[in-house]
mmCIF file of C-alpha atoms in Angstrom:
data_model
loop_
_atom_site.group_PDB
_atom_site.id
_atom_site.type_symbol
_atom_site.label_atom_id
_atom_site.label_comp_id
_atom_site.label_asym_id
_atom_site.label_seq_id
_atom_site.Cartn_x
_atom_site.Cartn_y
_atom_site.Cartn_z
ATOM 1 C CA UNK U 1125 15.588 63.561 16.690
ATOM 2 C CA UNK U 1126 14.981 63.604 12.928
ATOM 3 C CA UNK U 1127 17.194 61.315 10.832
ATOM 4 C CA UNK U 1128 15.769 62.261 7.457
ATOM 5 C CA UNK U 1129 18.947 63.926 6.136
ATOM 6 C CA UNK U 1130 21.270 61.047 7.113
ATOM 7 C CA UNK U 1131 22.361 58.133 5.024
ATOM 8 C CA UNK U 1132 20.028 55.167 5.628
ATOM 9 C CA UNK U 1133 22.474 52.972 7.551
ATOM 10 C CA UNK U 1134 23.387 55.736 10.041
ATOM 11 C CA UNK U 1135 19.717 56.664 10.457
ATOM 12 C CA UNK U 1136 18.915 53.032 11.287
ATOM 13 C CA UNK U 1137 21.806 52.931 13.740
ATOM 14 C CA UNK U 1138 20.641 56.056 15.602
ATOM 15 C CA UNK U 1139 17.033 54.883 15.718
ATOM 16 C CA UNK U 1140 18.147 51.496 17.038
ATOM 17 C CA UNK U 1141 20.259 52.989 19.852
ATOM 18 C CA UNK U 1142 17.626 55.595 20.786
ATOM 19 C CA UNK U 1143 14.997 52.883 21.098
ATOM 20 C CA UNK U 1144 17.273 50.756 23.252
ATOM 21 C CA UNK U 1145 18.154 53.678 25.549
ATOM 22 C CA UNK U 1146 14.511 54.703 25.850
ATOM 23 C CA UNK U 1147 13.163 51.242 26.647
ATOM 24 C CA UNK U 1148 15.994 50.190 28.967
ATOM 25 C CA UNK U 1149 15.717 53.171 31.316
ATOM 26 C CA UNK U 1150 19.230 54.500 30.608
ATOM 27 C CA UNK U 1151 18.015 58.096 30.198
ATOM 28 C CA UNK U 1152 17.002 59.421 33.648
ATOM 29 C CA UNK U 1153 18.054 62.971 32.742
ATOM 30 C CA UNK U 1154 15.968 64.325 29.841
ATOM 31 C CA UNK U 1155 17.547 66.271 26.950
ATOM 32 C CA UNK U 1156 15.720 69.393 28.195
ATOM 33 C CA UNK U 1157 18.195 69.983 31.090
ATOM 34 C CA UNK U 1158 20.179 72.394 28.918
ATOM 35 C CA UNK U 1159 21.912 74.113 31.857
ATOM 36 C CA UNK U 1160 23.262 70.856 33.226
ATOM 37 C CA UNK U 1161 24.306 69.671 29.777
ATOM 38 C CA UNK U 1162 26.162 72.898 28.992
ATOM 39 C CA UNK U 1163 27.942 72.732 32.354
ATOM 40 C CA UNK U 1164 29.153 69.160 31.782
ATOM 41 C CA UNK U 1165 30.172 69.920 28.194
ATOM 42 C CA UNK U 1166 32.201 72.955 29.270
ATOM 43 C CA UNK U 1167 33.874 70.949 32.032
ATOM 44 C CA UNK U 1168 34.790 68.151 29.585
ATOM 45 C CA UNK U 1169 36.353 70.546 27.060
ATOM 46 C CA UNK U 1170 38.249 72.428 29.772
ATOM 47 C CA UNK U 1171 39.700 69.408 31.604
ATOM 48 C CA UNK U 1172 40.318 66.978 28.721
ATOM 49 C CA UNK U 1173 43.781 68.265 27.629
ATOM 50 C CA UNK U 1174 45.214 67.833 31.133
ATOM 51 C CA UNK U 1175 43.433 64.527 31.760
ATOM 52 C CA UNK U 1176 44.704 62.921 28.573
ATOM 53 C CA UNK U 1177 48.330 62.849 29.723
ATOM 54 C CA UNK U 1178 47.398 60.918 32.865
ATOM 55 C CA UNK U 1179 45.024 58.732 30.846
ATOM 56 C CA UNK U 1180 47.730 57.798 28.323
ATOM 57 C CA UNK U 1181 50.092 56.906 31.164
ATOM 58 C CA UNK U 1182 47.413 54.480 32.385
ATOM 59 C CA UNK U 1183 46.236 52.888 29.150
ATOM 60 C CA UNK U 1184 49.270 53.230 26.856
ATOM 61 C CA UNK U 1185 51.126 50.227 28.299
ATOM 62 C CA UNK U 1186 47.903 48.201 28.626
ATOM 63 C CA UNK U 1187 46.992 48.729 24.967
ATOM 64 C CA UNK U 1188 50.644 48.271 23.926
ATOM 65 C CA UNK U 1189 50.678 51.692 22.251
ATOM 66 C CA UNK U 1190 54.261 52.759 21.429
ATOM 67 C CA UNK U 1191 55.129 56.057 23.109
ATOM 68 C CA UNK U 1192 55.947 57.481 19.691
ATOM 69 C CA UNK U 1193 52.228 57.107 18.840
ATOM 70 C CA UNK U 1194 50.957 58.807 21.998
ATOM 71 C CA UNK U 1195 50.776 62.318 20.477
ATOM 72 C CA UNK U 1196 48.638 61.012 17.612
ATOM 73 C CA UNK U 1197 46.363 59.090 19.987
ATOM 74 C CA UNK U 1198 46.062 62.170 22.216
ATOM 75 C CA UNK U 1199 45.055 64.333 19.238
ATOM 76 C CA UNK U 1200 42.455 61.777 18.101
ATOM 77 C CA UNK U 1201 41.050 61.369 21.620
ATOM 78 C CA UNK U 1202 40.889 65.153 22.065
ATOM 79 C CA UNK U 1203 38.936 65.473 18.816
ATOM 80 C CA UNK U 1204 36.609 62.679 19.915
ATOM 81 C CA UNK U 1205 35.932 64.229 23.348
ATOM 82 C CA UNK U 1206 35.333 67.698 21.846
ATOM 83 C CA UNK U 1207 32.690 66.215 19.534
ATOM 84 C CA UNK U 1208 31.235 64.235 22.412
ATOM 85 C CA UNK U 1209 31.018 67.383 24.549
ATOM 86 C CA UNK U 1210 29.154 69.192 21.771
ATOM 87 C CA UNK U 1211 26.650 66.342 21.654
ATOM 88 C CA UNK U 1212 26.276 66.439 25.459
ATOM 89 C CA UNK U 1213 25.423 70.145 25.204
ATOM 90 C CA UNK U 1214 23.097 69.606 22.250
ATOM 91 C CA UNK U 1215 21.812 66.029 21.751
ATOM 92 C CA UNK U 1216 20.697 66.913 18.210
ATOM 93 C CA UNK U 1217 24.361 67.416 17.230
ATOM 94 C CA UNK U 1218 25.335 64.066 15.696
ATOM 95 C CA UNK U 1219 28.830 65.020 14.552
ATOM 96 C CA UNK U 1220 30.210 62.759 17.259
ATOM 97 C CA UNK U 1221 28.450 59.744 15.686
ATOM 98 C CA UNK U 1222 29.906 60.501 12.272
ATOM 99 C CA UNK U 1223 33.356 60.764 13.883
ATOM 100 C CA UNK U 1224 32.933 57.527 15.838
ATOM 101 C CA UNK U 1225 31.624 55.659 12.841
ATOM 102 C CA UNK U 1226 34.498 56.769 10.608
ATOM 103 C CA UNK U 1227 37.168 55.953 13.198
ATOM 104 C CA UNK U 1228 35.635 52.597 14.083
ATOM 105 C CA UNK U 1229 36.088 51.539 10.469
ATOM 106 C CA UNK U 1230 39.381 53.134 9.503
ATOM 107 C CA UNK U 1231 40.747 55.357 12.268
ATOM 108 C CA UNK U 1232 42.287 55.084 15.704
ATOM 109 C CA UNK U 1233 39.320 53.222 17.244
ATOM 110 C CA UNK U 1234 39.643 50.420 14.711
ATOM 111 C CA UNK U 1235 43.254 49.822 15.780
ATOM 112 C CA UNK U 1236 42.083 48.039 18.935
ATOM 113 C CA UNK U 1237 39.670 45.242 19.837
ATOM 114 C CA UNK U 1238 36.323 46.650 20.996
ATOM 115 C CA UNK U 1239 36.685 45.406 24.578
ATOM 116 C CA UNK U 1240 40.138 46.949 25.062
ATOM 117 C CA UNK U 1241 39.128 50.252 23.491
ATOM 118 C CA UNK U 1242 36.011 50.527 25.664
ATOM 119 C CA UNK U 1243 38.013 49.623 28.776
ATOM 120 C CA UNK U 1244 40.358 52.523 27.954
ATOM 121 C CA UNK U 1245 37.372 54.859 27.494
ATOM 122 C CA UNK U 1246 35.989 53.767 30.860
ATOM 123 C CA UNK U 1247 39.317 54.702 32.417
ATOM 124 C CA UNK U 1248 39.108 58.171 30.821
ATOM 125 C CA UNK U 1249 35.585 58.653 32.212
ATOM 126 C CA UNK U 1250 36.860 57.582 35.654
ATOM 127 C CA UNK U 1251 39.482 60.350 35.469
ATOM 128 C CA UNK U 1252 36.791 62.820 34.416
ATOM 129 C CA UNK U 1253 34.466 61.734 37.245
ATOM 130 C CA UNK U 1254 37.264 62.151 39.798
ATOM 131 C CA UNK U 1255 37.822 65.711 38.543
ATOM 132 C CA UNK U 1256 34.098 66.490 38.866
ATOM 133 C CA UNK U 1257 34.091 65.263 42.452
ATOM 134 C CA UNK U 1258 37.073 67.446 43.292
ATOM 135 C CA UNK U 1259 35.710 70.510 41.464
ATOM 136 C CA UNK U 1260 32.231 70.326 43.035
ATOM 137 C CA UNK U 1261 33.177 68.883 46.416
ATOM 138 C CA UNK U 1262 31.173 71.607 48.180
ATOM 139 C CA UNK U 1263 27.985 70.987 46.163
ATOM 140 C CA UNK U 1264 26.889 67.343 46.542
ATOM 141 C CA UNK U 1265 23.682 67.814 44.518
ATOM 142 C CA UNK U 1266 25.502 69.356 41.549
ATOM 143 C CA UNK U 1267 28.133 66.644 41.761
ATOM 144 C CA UNK U 1268 25.480 63.911 41.708
ATOM 145 C CA UNK U 1269 23.661 65.479 38.743
ATOM 146 C CA UNK U 1270 26.823 65.904 36.695
ATOM 147 C CA UNK U 1271 28.007 62.369 37.463
ATOM 148 C CA UNK U 1272 24.576 60.952 36.600
ATOM 149 C CA UNK U 1273 24.547 62.796 33.265
ATOM 150 C CA UNK U 1274 28.142 61.722 32.546
ATOM 151 C CA UNK U 1275 27.263 58.094 33.285
ATOM 152 C CA UNK U 1276 24.132 58.314 31.134
ATOM 153 C CA UNK U 1277 25.981 59.823 28.184
ATOM 154 C CA UNK U 1278 28.833 57.366 28.476
ATOM 155 C CA UNK U 1279 26.449 54.388 28.557
ATOM 156 C CA UNK U 1280 24.836 55.650 25.360
ATOM 157 C CA UNK U 1281 28.290 56.209 23.870
ATOM 158 C CA UNK U 1282 29.286 52.625 24.684
ATOM 159 C CA UNK U 1283 26.179 51.404 22.891
ATOM 160 C CA UNK U 1284 27.011 53.502 19.839
ATOM 161 C CA UNK U 1285 30.643 52.375 19.729
ATOM 162 C CA UNK U 1286 29.695 48.715 20.202
ATOM 163 C CA UNK U 1287 27.119 48.940 17.438
ATOM 164 C CA UNK U 1288 29.608 50.664 15.146
ATOM 165 C CA UNK U 1289 32.161 47.952 15.874
ATOM 166 C CA UNK U 1290 29.639 45.247 14.993
ATOM 167 C CA UNK U 1291 28.583 47.126 11.860
ATOM 168 C CA UNK U 1292 32.196 47.583 10.754
ATOM 169 C CA UNK U 1293 33.022 43.918 11.295
ATOM 170 C CA UNK U 1294 29.890 42.851 9.428
ATOM 171 C CA UNK U 1295 30.897 45.082 6.522
ATOM 172 C CA UNK U 1296 34.405 43.618 6.560
ATOM 173 C CA UNK U 1297 32.964 40.110 6.478
ATOM 174 C CA UNK U 1298 30.674 41.044 3.590
ATOM 175 C CA UNK U 1299 33.626 42.581 1.724
ATOM 176 C CA UNK U 1300 35.734 39.482 2.362
ATOM 177 C CA UNK U 1301 32.899 37.235 1.227
ATOM 178 C CA UNK U 1302 32.399 39.321 -1.924
ATOM 179 C CA UNK U 1303 36.152 39.259 -2.608
ATOM 180 C CA UNK U 1304 36.243 35.498 -2.053
ATOM 181 C CA UNK U 1305 33.269 35.026 -4.373
ATOM 182 C CA UNK U 1306 34.919 37.128 -7.093
ATOM 183 C CA UNK U 1307 38.129 35.110 -6.795
ATOM 184 C CA UNK U 1308 36.229 31.817 -6.937
ATOM 185 C CA UNK U 1309 34.117 32.913 -9.892
ATOM 186 C CA UNK U 1310 37.246 33.964 -11.791
ATOM 187 C CA UNK U 1311 39.131 30.752 -11.025
ATOM 188 C CA UNK U 1312 40.068 28.844 -14.213
ATOM 189 C CA UNK U 1313 38.137 25.760 -13.106
ATOM 190 C CA UNK U 1314 34.629 24.505 -12.456
ATOM 191 C CA UNK U 1315 34.070 24.472 -8.674
ATOM 192 C CA UNK U 1316 31.151 22.712 -6.984
ATOM 193 C CA UNK U 1317 30.395 22.627 -3.262
ATOM 194 C CA UNK U 1318 28.661 19.401 -2.298
ATOM 195 C CA UNK U 1319 27.061 18.305 0.969
ATOM 196 C CA UNK U 1320 29.174 15.388 2.198
ATOM 197 C CA UNK U 1321 26.221 13.494 3.658
ATOM 198 C CA UNK U 1322 23.669 13.809 0.859
ATOM 199 C CA UNK U 1323 25.853 14.418 -2.195
ATOM 200 C CA UNK U 1324 23.684 17.409 -3.121
ATOM 201 C CA UNK U 1325 25.272 20.545 -4.630
ATOM 202 C CA UNK U 1326 24.736 23.664 -2.518
ATOM 203 C CA UNK U 1327 26.859 26.163 -4.467
ATOM 204 C CA UNK U 1328 28.763 26.543 -7.738
ATOM 205 C CA UNK U 1329 30.980 29.137 -9.379
ATOM 206 C CA UNK U 1330 30.426 30.920 -12.687
ATOM 207 C CA UNK U 1331 32.854 28.657 -14.560
ATOM 208 C CA UNK U 1332 30.679 25.679 -13.574
ATOM 209 C CA UNK U 1333 27.662 27.491 -14.998
ATOM 210 C CA UNK U 1334 29.427 28.203 -18.297
ATOM 211 C CA UNK U 1335 31.005 24.758 -18.625
ATOM 212 C CA UNK U 1336 27.874 22.756 -17.835
ATOM 213 C CA UNK U 1337 25.286 25.092 -19.312
ATOM 214 C CA UNK U 1338 23.248 25.310 -16.101
ATOM 215 C CA UNK U 1339 22.471 28.439 -14.091
ATOM 216 C CA UNK U 1340 23.513 28.391 -10.440
ATOM 217 C CA UNK U 1341 19.883 28.027 -9.396
ATOM 218 C CA UNK U 1342 19.626 24.856 -11.502
ATOM 219 C CA UNK U 1343 22.839 23.384 -10.092
ATOM 220 C CA UNK U 1344 22.008 24.063 -6.445
ATOM 221 C CA UNK U 1345 19.890 21.223 -5.077
ATOM 222 C CA UNK U 1346 20.937 18.792 -7.806
ATOM 223 C CA UNK U 1347 22.586 15.496 -6.831
ATOM 224 C CA UNK U 1348 26.207 15.413 -7.987
ATOM 225 C CA UNK U 1349 25.716 11.894 -9.343
ATOM 226 C CA UNK U 1350 23.335 13.273 -11.974
ATOM 227 C CA UNK U 1351 26.249 15.153 -13.554
ATOM 228 C CA UNK U 1352 28.267 11.961 -14.147
ATOM 229 C CA UNK U 1353 27.483 9.531 -16.981
ATOM 230 C CA UNK U 1354 26.471 6.055 -15.717
ATOM 231 C CA UNK U 1355 29.804 4.601 -16.855
ATOM 232 C CA UNK U 1356 31.680 7.031 -14.554
ATOM 233 C CA UNK U 1357 29.653 6.684 -11.379
ATOM 234 C CA UNK U 1358 31.706 3.877 -9.846
ATOM 235 C CA UNK U 1359 34.910 5.907 -10.358
ATOM 236 C CA UNK U 1360 33.207 9.040 -9.020
ATOM 237 C CA UNK U 1361 32.137 7.126 -5.905
ATOM 238 C CA UNK U 1362 35.717 5.914 -5.433
ATOM 239 C CA UNK U 1363 36.962 9.521 -5.667
ATOM 240 C CA UNK U 1364 34.363 10.607 -3.108
ATOM 241 C CA UNK U 1365 35.309 7.850 -0.653
ATOM 242 C CA UNK U 1366 39.033 8.523 -1.052
ATOM 243 C CA UNK U 1367 38.473 12.218 -0.313
ATOM 244 C CA UNK U 1368 36.561 11.386 2.869
ATOM 245 C CA UNK U 1369 39.247 8.952 4.028
ATOM 246 C CA UNK U 1370 42.364 10.981 3.146
ATOM 247 C CA UNK U 1371 40.993 14.535 3.060
ATOM 248 C CA UNK U 1372 41.613 14.935 -0.668
ATOM 249 C CA UNK U 1373 41.801 12.854 -3.830
ATOM 250 C CA UNK U 1374 41.975 13.356 -7.593
ATOM 251 C CA UNK U 1375 41.256 11.527 -10.851
ATOM 252 C CA UNK U 1376 41.639 12.338 -14.537
ATOM 253 C CA UNK U 1377 39.240 9.718 -15.921
ATOM 254 C CA UNK U 1378 35.892 11.316 -15.079
ATOM 255 C CA UNK U 1379 33.343 13.219 -17.147
ATOM 256 C CA UNK U 1380 30.693 15.822 -16.357
ATOM 257 C CA UNK U 1381 27.473 15.974 -18.331
ATOM 258 C CA UNK U 1382 26.380 19.304 -19.764
ATOM 259 C CA UNK U 1383 22.765 20.434 -19.919
ATOM 260 C CA UNK U 1384 22.713 18.999 -23.476
ATOM 261 C CA UNK U 1385 23.893 15.606 -22.239
ATOM 262 C CA UNK U 1386 27.381 15.953 -23.716
ATOM 263 C CA UNK U 1387 30.195 14.406 -21.606
ATOM 264 C CA UNK U 1388 33.177 16.659 -20.893
ATOM 265 C CA UNK U 1389 36.411 14.968 -19.738
ATOM 266 C CA UNK U 1390 37.691 16.579 -16.537
ATOM 267 C CA UNK U 1391 40.541 16.366 -14.077
ATOM 268 C CA UNK U 1392 38.667 16.238 -10.758
ATOM 269 C CA UNK U 1393 40.171 17.180 -7.392
ATOM 270 C CA UNK U 1394 37.965 16.584 -4.345
ATOM 271 C CA UNK U 1395 38.722 18.074 -0.924
ATOM 272 C CA UNK U 1396 36.798 17.011 2.190
ATOM 273 C CA UNK U 1397 36.176 19.842 4.652
ATOM 274 C CA UNK U 1398 34.606 20.073 8.091
ATOM 275 C CA UNK U 1399 33.492 23.471 9.345
ATOM 276 C CA UNK U 1400 30.406 23.981 11.427
ATOM 277 C CA UNK U 1401 27.617 21.425 11.557
ATOM 278 C CA UNK U 1402 27.766 20.401 7.884
ATOM 279 C CA UNK U 1403 30.859 18.769 6.357
ATOM 280 C CA UNK U 1404 31.173 19.240 2.623
ATOM 281 C CA UNK U 1405 33.306 18.352 -0.367
ATOM 282 C CA UNK U 1406 34.785 20.988 -2.647
ATOM 283 C CA UNK U 1407 35.049 19.520 -6.128
ATOM 284 C CA UNK U 1408 37.387 21.337 -8.525
ATOM 285 C CA UNK U 1409 37.101 20.146 -12.121
ATOM 286 C CA UNK U 1410 39.367 21.276 -14.957
ATOM 287 C CA UNK U 1411 38.187 20.749 -18.526
ATOM 288 C CA UNK U 1412 40.814 18.530 -20.196
ATOM 289 C CA UNK U 1413 39.096 18.201 -23.585
ATOM 290 C CA UNK U 1414 42.076 19.806 -25.340
ATOM 291 C CA UNK U 1415 44.513 17.544 -23.520
ATOM 292 C CA UNK U 1416 42.525 14.437 -24.424
ATOM 293 C CA UNK U 1417 42.342 15.564 -28.045
ATOM 294 C CA UNK U 1418 46.107 16.124 -28.147
ATOM 295 C CA UNK U 1419 46.696 12.736 -26.528
ATOM 296 C CA UNK U 1420 44.517 11.114 -29.197
ATOM 297 C CA UNK U 1421 46.417 12.935 -31.936
ATOM 298 C CA UNK U 1422 49.715 11.866 -30.383
ATOM 299 C CA UNK U 1423 48.598 8.231 -30.275
ATOM 300 C CA UNK U 1424 47.504 8.438 -33.902
ATOM 301 C CA UNK U 1425 50.834 10.035 -34.832
ATOM 302 C CA UNK U 1426 52.694 7.263 -33.041
ATOM 303 C CA UNK U 1427 50.624 4.689 -34.920
ATOM 304 C CA UNK U 1428 51.426 6.377 -38.212
ATOM 305 C CA UNK U 1429 55.105 6.496 -37.282
ATOM 306 C CA UNK U 1430 55.038 2.786 -36.481
ATOM 307 C CA UNK U 1431 53.299 2.057 -39.779
ATOM 308 C CA UNK U 1432 55.911 4.169 -41.555
ATOM 309 C CA UNK U 1433 58.750 2.179 -40.012
ATOM 310 C CA UNK U 1434 57.008 -1.068 -40.871
ATOM 311 C CA UNK U 1435 56.432 0.086 -44.454
ATOM 312 C CA UNK U 1436 60.065 1.137 -44.751
ATOM 313 C CA UNK U 1437 61.156 -2.297 -43.605
ATOM 314 C CA UNK U 1438 58.850 -4.000 -46.088
ATOM 315 C CA UNK U 1439 60.024 -1.699 -48.883
ATOM 316 C CA UNK U 1440 63.630 -2.536 -48.112
ATOM 317 C CA UNK U 1441 62.868 -6.259 -48.289
ATOM 318 C CA UNK U 1442 61.064 -5.826 -51.632
ATOM 319 C CA UNK U 1443 64.034 -4.254 -53.417
ATOM 320 C CA UNK U 1444 65.977 -7.505 -53.889
ATOM 321 C CA UNK U 1445 63.054 -9.589 -55.253
ATOM 322 C CA UNK U 1446 62.179 -6.773 -57.663
ATOM 323 C CA UNK U 1447 65.780 -6.610 -58.869
ATOM 324 C CA UNK U 1448 65.730 -10.369 -59.505
ATOM 325 C CA UNK U 1449 62.448 -10.075 -61.412
ATOM 326 C CA UNK U 1450 63.912 -7.214 -63.467
ATOM 327 C CA UNK U 1451 66.929 -9.369 -64.382
ATOM 328 C CA UNK U 1452 64.622 -12.209 -65.347
ATOM 329 C CA UNK U 1453 62.644 -9.902 -67.629
ATOM 330 C CA UNK U 1454 65.893 -8.783 -69.250
ATOM 331 C CA UNK U 1455 66.858 -12.417 -69.895
ATOM 332 C CA UNK U 1456 63.439 -13.133 -71.397
ATOM 333 C CA UNK U 1457 63.794 -10.134 -73.711
ATOM 334 C CA UNK U 1458 67.156 -11.502 -74.910
ATOM 335 C CA UNK U 1459 65.699 -14.951 -75.483
ATOM 336 C CA UNK U 1460 62.756 -13.649 -77.500
ATOM 337 C CA UNK U 1461 65.022 -11.350 -79.529
ATOM 338 C CA UNK U 1462 62.039 -9.694 -81.197
ATOM 339 C CA UNK U 1463 60.488 -12.967 -82.379
ATOM 340 C CA UNK U 1464 57.190 -12.296 -80.554
ATOM 341 C CA UNK U 1465 56.353 -8.562 -80.699
ATOM 342 C CA UNK U 1466 53.337 -8.946 -78.408
ATOM 343 C CA UNK U 1467 55.382 -10.711 -75.725
ATOM 344 C CA UNK U 1468 58.152 -8.131 -76.088
ATOM 345 C CA UNK U 1469 55.596 -5.331 -75.509
ATOM 346 C CA UNK U 1470 54.321 -7.110 -72.380
ATOM 347 C CA UNK U 1471 57.899 -7.388 -71.106
ATOM 348 C CA UNK U 1472 58.421 -3.685 -71.716
ATOM 349 C CA UNK U 1473 55.287 -2.820 -69.722
ATOM 350 C CA UNK U 1474 56.371 -5.148 -66.900
ATOM 351 C CA UNK U 1475 59.794 -3.493 -66.784
ATOM 352 C CA UNK U 1476 58.199 -0.024 -66.582
ATOM 353 C CA UNK U 1477 55.961 -1.112 -63.701
ATOM 354 C CA UNK U 1478 58.918 -2.626 -61.852
ATOM 355 C CA UNK U 1479 60.870 0.605 -62.350
ATOM 356 C CA UNK U 1480 57.892 2.563 -61.017
ATOM 357 C CA UNK U 1481 57.703 0.241 -57.999
ATOM 358 C CA UNK U 1482 61.429 0.679 -57.388
ATOM 359 C CA UNK U 1483 61.038 4.483 -57.576
ATOM 360 C CA UNK U 1484 58.192 4.359 -55.056
ATOM 361 C CA UNK U 1485 60.267 2.170 -52.744
ATOM 362 C CA UNK U 1486 63.188 4.582 -53.045
ATOM 363 C CA UNK U 1487 60.965 7.566 -52.231
ATOM 364 C CA UNK U 1488 59.408 5.727 -49.300
ATOM 365 C CA UNK U 1489 62.805 4.842 -47.864
ATOM 366 C CA UNK U 1490 64.013 8.432 -48.245
ATOM 367 C CA UNK U 1491 60.833 9.740 -46.604
ATOM 368 C CA UNK U 1492 61.131 7.380 -43.633
ATOM 369 C CA UNK U 1493 64.860 7.976 -43.145
ATOM 370 C CA UNK U 1494 65.608 9.943 -39.956
ATOM 371 C CA UNK U 1495 67.318 13.235 -40.767
ATOM 372 C CA UNK U 1496 68.059 16.568 -39.171
ATOM 373 C CA UNK U 1497 66.986 20.001 -40.306
ATOM 374 C CA UNK U 1498 69.557 21.138 -42.850
ATOM 375 C CA UNK U 1499 69.488 23.876 -45.464
ATOM 376 C CA UNK U 1500 70.346 22.698 -48.976
ATOM 377 C CA UNK U 1501 69.489 23.440 -52.592
ATOM 378 C CA UNK U 1502 66.487 21.471 -53.784
ATOM 379 C CA UNK U 1503 64.890 20.659 -57.116
ATOM 380 C CA UNK U 1504 61.258 21.448 -56.377
ATOM 381 C CA UNK U 1505 60.044 19.704 -59.527
ATOM 382 C CA UNK U 1506 61.782 16.495 -58.505
ATOM 383 C CA UNK U 1507 60.327 16.758 -54.996
ATOM 384 C CA UNK U 1508 56.812 17.239 -56.365
ATOM 385 C CA UNK U 1509 57.226 14.342 -58.784
ATOM 386 C CA UNK U 1510 58.286 11.977 -56.014
ATOM 387 C CA UNK U 1511 55.454 13.178 -53.784
ATOM 388 C CA UNK U 1512 52.913 12.604 -56.539
ATOM 389 C CA UNK U 1513 54.299 9.115 -57.076
ATOM 390 C CA UNK U 1514 53.709 8.293 -53.410
ATOM 391 C CA UNK U 1515 50.202 9.769 -53.516
ATOM 392 C CA UNK U 1516 49.199 8.559 -56.984
ATOM 393 C CA UNK U 1517 46.756 5.927 -55.757
ATOM 394 C CA UNK U 1518 45.192 8.298 -53.221
ATOM 395 C CA UNK U 1519 44.786 10.988 -55.873
ATOM 396 C CA UNK U 1520 43.194 8.536 -58.307
ATOM 397 C CA UNK U 1521 40.638 7.472 -55.700
ATOM 398 C CA UNK U 1522 39.839 11.014 -54.585
#
């Protein structure tokens, strides 16, 4: 049989089954017995409608098929047997394989486990064989030939269905694996799979590649310890041991080294898993650089707030001494009464500086005073003047 016009996977399937049938001796009746094949095919098409009612009564309860679904199952089985009969009459007709393949993946065949479906098909063939024996009771040779051909074709059919079942399940597993891989690669975290015994990475997701700057091929086979800075390795070991003891553990004080040697702070969650011969650890690391930066800014802000409160307290304490000094300067001015112009000028300058200091203290106290958000009219010029007073030294130096 030529498979040139088929899709590659179906062509491989047919070649595989043909080779198995040929080498296992399951084909005692050659395809050339056209008369016998046509006779069996005609018998199958003629008797199938009546046989299916009895067959459903047998297998419906066993397969737990609701009676409401029996008409649909009967229609599908009729279509399957008609295609099978056409193949029996003409082995080059592969429509039955296309039908079986489609229904194994998505149709009525795929609704059942392979063993239960094949057991039901065996029961249908038993009904068909009983009918052949009754129909040809007076011709033992014809009966034997028809039963032998029926058995041969059914054995080949079982091989095809089994292979289609395996193929469908393999495709489902590949689809599930691909779906799982897509989900893992799109996860918002760096994920590394590490051999629990050796500590060697055996897989990584795309986020790990982007975060660390390594391709997957460069990560696989690398010891996990190489990705931690020396200062972190004791903590990383503690995380590893805790995961093995409790099944999972997490820390937020670890770093991963990029390909450029830059440490990235991460929240690391390690889960210990045992499946098959090789236990492993799944390490999920979330980049917390932004969080660490915000924490640092918050600490700095708190420091500045503390300094502001301290400065406000100092400013408050300075007001009274400055007032006393100002009074003393006033008394000195009265005592001099213009007798020493140079000293009077120095007193004037001192008074101006004290007034400037008092203005700065006032502005500082107003700035540090806790207040709510309220709308009010404001003299912008006055606000700018007070701000410039507070920043005068900074502006002079910069």
